[in-house]
Amino acid sequence: MGGLIGGGAEFRLPLLIGLFNFGALEAVILNKAMSLVVVASALPFRAATVPFSAITANWSIVVNLLAGSLLGAWFGAGWATRLKSETLYKVIAGLLVAIAVVLVVGHDATAGQPLLTGSPQLVAGVVAGLIIGIVASLLGVAGGELLIPTLVLLFGADIKLAGSLSLAVSLPTMLVGFTRYSRDQSFSVLGRNKVFLLVMAAGSIVGTFIGGRLLGIVPNGVLLPALAVILLVSAVKVWRHA
């Protein structure tokens, strides 16, 4: 699913909670670790289509979003470590619903004129980055589902370029969240589940490759609503999780 839509960690998190029975915070930390592996590998995978020079040419957009997302990632991770498990489950469920809405509405965005320019665009970029950083830390995801529509609509970026720019923003944002999580005792879940972590991360990378190959086969009109329904069902299950 990640290869098909440019995300995927949103679908992994409910499985970590429901299928593999990890606690809310442990699942988020594991999801964050696997997202880091996938994003780090995706950047060079995409270099043949979107060269690094195209990313560096748009460094101002990356810096604009990072100005908010790094701060958001730190605060989001801090809030997650302080929330009770029951509350965190409900926060995760609510955010999964929000991602489902963005998946359907935002993925049809097409490149064009930036929504804003000048100082208003700068301020909007920081605010958007802050919100995305918080959501990414709370879910343990890269945040591509929110970043890509933001890059297309707010900055007028081409969809392929937006995918790579989102990775450039996601990587440092996730590292900040990961550093904050390392201060919590739940971070030990990584040491206790090294084999599981490596196997699932490897599966994620292979799955991303396969999904990318299937990209032109499944029409968006069928794919996106189906994936949104999966997220909504997952949200209900996470909400009810004990």
Short mmCIF file of C-alpha atoms in Angstrom, two decimals:
data_model
loop_
_atom_site.label_atom_id
_atom_site.label_comp_id
_atom_site.label_asym_id
_atom_site.label_seq_id
_atom_site.Cartn_x
_atom_site.Cartn_y
_atom_site.Cartn_z
CA MET A 1 0.00 0.00 0.00
CA GLY A 2 2.90 2.33 0.68
CA GLY A 3 4.24 1.88 -2.84
CA LEU A 4 0.82 2.57 -4.29
CA ILE A 5 0.06 5.78 -2.42
CA GLY A 6 3.44 7.08 -1.24
CA GLY A 7 2.85 6.39 2.47
CA GLY A 8 2.12 3.13 4.24
CA ALA A 9 3.10 3.51 7.91
CA GLU A 10 -0.50 4.55 8.67
CA PHE A 11 -1.54 1.01 7.71
CA ARG A 12 1.32 -0.64 9.63
CA LEU A 13 0.47 0.96 12.98
CA PRO A 14 -2.97 -0.69 13.44
CA LEU A 15 -1.38 -4.06 12.67
CA LEU A 16 1.29 -3.53 15.32
CA ILE A 17 -1.47 -2.77 17.83
CA GLY A 18 -4.20 -5.21 16.79
CA LEU A 19 -2.38 -8.15 15.20
CA PHE A 20 0.93 -8.16 17.07
CA ASN A 21 -0.54 -6.80 20.33
CA PHE A 22 2.04 -4.11 21.12
CA GLY A 23 1.00 -1.34 23.48
CA ALA A 24 0.12 2.03 21.95
CA LEU A 25 3.43 3.80 22.64
CA GLU A 26 5.54 0.73 21.83
CA ALA A 27 3.70 0.36 18.51
CA VAL A 28 4.33 4.02 17.67
CA ILE A 29 8.06 3.69 18.44
CA LEU A 30 8.37 0.50 16.36
CA ASN A 31 6.45 2.15 13.54
CA LYS A 32 8.77 5.15 13.68
CA ALA A 33 11.86 2.91 13.46
CA MET A 34 10.50 1.05 10.43
CA SER A 35 9.40 4.29 8.78
CA LEU A 36 12.95 5.60 9.11
CA VAL A 37 14.30 2.55 7.26
CA VAL A 38 11.72 2.84 4.48
CA VAL A 39 12.19 6.61 3.99
CA ALA A 40 15.99 6.35 4.02
CA SER A 41 15.82 3.67 1.31
CA ALA A 42 13.11 5.45 -0.71
CA LEU A 43 15.18 8.58 -1.37
CA PRO A 44 17.90 6.81 -3.40
CA PHE A 45 15.25 4.53 -5.02
CA ARG A 46 13.51 7.63 -6.38
CA ALA A 47 16.73 9.36 -7.49
CA ALA A 48 16.46 7.93 -11.01
CA THR A 49 13.11 9.72 -11.47
CA VAL A 50 13.68 12.75 -9.25
CA PRO A 51 17.43 13.50 -8.98
CA PHE A 52 18.92 14.96 -5.79
CA SER A 53 19.66 18.14 -7.74
CA ALA A 54 15.91 18.75 -8.07
CA ILE A 55 15.57 18.48 -4.29
CA THR A 56 18.47 20.84 -3.57
CA ALA A 57 17.05 23.31 -6.08
CA ASN A 58 13.98 23.55 -3.84
CA TRP A 59 15.87 23.72 -0.54
CA SER A 60 13.88 26.79 0.55
CA ILE A 61 10.62 24.76 0.58
CA VAL A 62 12.26 21.99 2.61
CA VAL A 63 13.66 24.49 5.12
CA ASN A 64 10.31 26.28 5.36
CA LEU A 65 8.46 23.09 6.31
CA LEU A 66 11.27 21.85 8.57
CA ALA A 67 11.09 25.08 10.58
CA GLY A 68 7.74 23.86 11.87
CA SER A 69 7.98 20.08 11.56
CA LEU A 70 11.11 19.65 13.71
CA LEU A 71 9.46 21.52 16.57
CA GLY A 72 6.20 19.64 16.04
CA ALA A 73 8.00 16.29 16.07
CA TRP A 74 9.67 17.06 19.40
CA PHE A 75 6.45 18.20 21.08
CA GLY A 76 4.36 15.41 19.52
CA ALA A 77 6.72 12.72 20.79
CA GLY A 78 6.77 14.35 24.22
CA TRP A 79 2.98 14.37 24.39
CA ALA A 80 2.79 10.72 23.27
CA THR A 81 5.10 9.60 26.10
CA ARG A 82 2.95 11.42 28.68
CA LEU A 83 -0.48 10.29 27.47
CA LYS A 84 -2.21 7.33 29.09
CA SER A 85 -2.46 4.31 26.80
CA GLU A 86 -6.26 4.58 26.64
CA THR A 87 -5.99 8.21 25.55
CA LEU A 88 -3.23 7.50 23.02
CA TYR A 89 -5.35 4.76 21.40
CA LYS A 90 -8.15 7.27 20.89
CA VAL A 91 -5.77 9.95 19.58
CA ILE A 92 -4.34 7.43 17.10
CA ALA A 93 -7.84 6.41 15.99
CA GLY A 94 -8.82 10.03 15.42
CA LEU A 95 -5.70 10.75 13.39
CA LEU A 96 -6.27 7.63 11.25
CA VAL A 97 -9.70 8.99 10.36
CA ALA A 98 -8.14 12.34 9.44
CA ILE A 99 -5.53 10.60 7.25
CA ALA A 100 -8.34 8.68 5.50
CA VAL A 101 -10.04 11.98 4.62
CA VAL A 102 -6.79 13.51 3.34
CA LEU A 103 -6.11 10.35 1.34
CA VAL A 104 -9.34 10.76 -0.64
CA VAL A 105 -9.42 14.56 -0.88
CA GLY A 106 -5.74 15.47 -1.05
CA HIS A 107 -4.41 12.82 -3.43
CA ASP A 108 -6.32 14.27 -6.37
CA ALA A 109 -4.41 17.53 -6.02
CA THR A 110 -2.58 18.59 -9.17
CA ALA A 111 0.37 20.93 -9.56
CA GLY A 112 -0.37 24.51 -10.47
CA GLN A 113 0.00 27.97 -9.04
CA PRO A 114 1.00 28.11 -5.36
CA LEU A 115 -1.93 28.78 -3.04
CA LEU A 116 0.02 31.59 -1.35
CA THR A 117 3.21 33.53 -2.05
CA GLY A 118 5.65 35.66 -0.09
CA SER A 119 5.33 36.03 3.70
CA PRO A 120 1.87 34.38 3.95
CA GLN A 121 3.28 31.27 2.24
CA LEU A 122 6.25 31.26 4.64
CA VAL A 123 3.98 31.45 7.70
CA ALA A 124 1.59 28.83 6.30
CA GLY A 125 4.54 26.52 5.60
CA VAL A 126 5.78 26.73 9.20
CA VAL A 127 2.28 26.14 10.60
CA ALA A 128 1.67 23.21 8.24
CA GLY A 129 5.07 21.74 9.15
CA LEU A 130 4.28 22.08 12.86
CA ILE A 131 0.98 20.20 12.51
CA ILE A 132 2.52 17.52 10.28
CA GLY A 133 5.45 17.05 12.69
CA ILE A 134 3.05 16.53 15.60
CA VAL A 135 0.92 14.02 13.68
CA ALA A 136 4.00 12.17 12.37
CA SER A 137 5.37 11.74 15.90
CA LEU A 138 2.06 10.69 17.43
CA LEU A 139 1.56 7.99 14.77
CA GLY A 140 5.22 7.07 14.22
CA VAL A 141 4.86 7.80 10.49
CA ALA A 142 6.81 9.76 7.90
CA GLY A 143 3.90 12.14 7.30
CA GLY A 144 3.89 11.83 3.50
CA GLU A 145 0.10 11.64 3.35
CA LEU A 146 -0.05 15.18 4.72
CA LEU A 147 3.18 16.54 3.27
CA ILE A 148 2.50 15.70 -0.38
CA PRO A 149 -0.86 17.55 -0.63
CA THR A 150 0.73 20.48 1.25
CA LEU A 151 3.63 20.65 -1.20
CA VAL A 152 1.33 20.44 -4.22
CA LEU A 153 -1.31 22.90 -3.03
CA LEU A 154 0.69 25.39 -0.96
CA PHE A 155 3.89 25.45 -3.07
CA GLY A 156 2.57 24.32 -6.47
CA ALA A 157 5.07 21.42 -6.67
CA ASP A 158 4.77 18.65 -9.26
CA ILE A 159 3.44 15.45 -7.68
CA LYS A 160 6.66 13.46 -8.34
CA LEU A 161 8.86 16.23 -6.99
CA ALA A 162 6.50 16.57 -4.01
CA GLY A 163 7.03 12.89 -3.19
CA SER A 164 10.80 13.32 -2.96
CA LEU A 165 10.60 16.68 -1.17
CA SER A 166 8.31 15.06 1.41
CA LEU A 167 10.99 12.42 2.06
CA ALA A 168 13.62 15.15 2.49
CA VAL A 169 11.39 16.80 5.10
CA SER A 170 10.34 13.51 6.72
CA LEU A 171 13.81 12.13 7.41
CA PRO A 172 15.09 14.87 9.78
CA THR A 173 11.60 15.23 11.27
CA MET A 174 11.48 11.54 12.16
CA LEU A 175 15.02 11.64 13.57
CA VAL A 176 13.98 14.41 15.97
CA GLY A 177 10.91 12.43 17.08
CA PHE A 178 13.01 9.30 17.39
CA THR A 179 15.53 11.11 19.59
CA ARG A 180 12.74 12.32 21.87
CA TYR A 181 11.28 8.82 22.14
CA SER A 182 14.70 7.42 23.09
CA ARG A 183 14.35 9.16 26.46
CA ASP A 184 11.32 7.05 27.39
CA GLN A 185 11.54 3.57 28.89
CA SER A 186 9.22 2.23 26.17
CA PHE A 187 12.11 2.74 23.72
CA SER A 188 13.48 -0.59 24.99
CA VAL A 189 10.87 -2.28 22.77
CA LEU A 190 13.38 -1.94 19.90
CA GLY A 191 16.04 -3.93 21.75
CA ARG A 192 13.56 -6.66 22.71
CA ASN A 193 12.24 -7.06 19.16
CA LYS A 194 15.31 -6.67 16.92
CA VAL A 195 14.53 -9.65 14.68
CA PHE A 196 10.88 -8.64 14.30
CA LEU A 197 11.93 -5.08 13.50
CA LEU A 198 14.42 -6.14 10.81
CA VAL A 199 12.04 -8.66 9.20
CA MET A 200 9.09 -6.26 9.05
CA ALA A 201 11.28 -3.40 7.81
CA ALA A 202 12.63 -5.66 5.04
CA GLY A 203 9.08 -6.65 4.16
CA SER A 204 8.10 -2.98 4.02
CA ILE A 205 10.88 -2.19 1.56
CA VAL A 206 9.98 -5.15 -0.67
CA GLY A 207 6.30 -4.22 -0.45
CA THR A 208 7.07 -0.62 -1.40
CA PHE A 209 8.90 -1.86 -4.50
CA ILE A 210 6.00 -4.15 -5.51
CA GLY A 211 3.42 -1.42 -4.84
CA GLY A 212 5.38 0.98 -7.02
CA ARG A 213 5.30 -1.55 -9.86
CA LEU A 214 1.52 -1.90 -9.48
CA LEU A 215 1.01 1.86 -9.44
CA GLY A 216 -0.19 2.15 -13.01
CA ILE A 217 -2.50 -0.87 -12.85
CA VAL A 218 -5.01 0.01 -10.12
CA PRO A 219 -7.07 3.17 -10.89
CA ASN A 220 -7.15 5.88 -8.20
CA GLY A 221 -10.94 5.93 -8.36
CA VAL A 222 -10.98 2.43 -6.84
CA LEU A 223 -7.72 2.40 -4.90
CA LEU A 224 -8.01 5.52 -2.74
CA PRO A 225 -11.56 4.94 -1.41
CA ALA A 226 -10.67 1.30 -0.66
CA LEU A 227 -7.59 2.31 1.30
CA ALA A 228 -9.56 5.01 3.12
CA VAL A 229 -12.09 2.36 4.20
CA ILE A 230 -9.23 0.20 5.51
CA LEU A 231 -8.00 3.15 7.59
CA LEU A 232 -11.50 3.82 8.94
CA VAL A 233 -11.97 0.17 9.95
CA SER A 234 -8.52 0.23 11.55
CA ALA A 235 -9.44 3.41 13.45
CA VAL A 236 -12.53 1.73 14.92
CA LYS A 237 -10.49 -1.30 16.01
CA VAL A 238 -7.77 0.86 17.59
CA TRP A 239 -10.41 2.97 19.39
CA ARG A 240 -11.89 -0.20 20.91
CA HIS A 241 -8.53 -1.78 21.70
CA ALA A 242 -7.98 -2.65 25.35
#
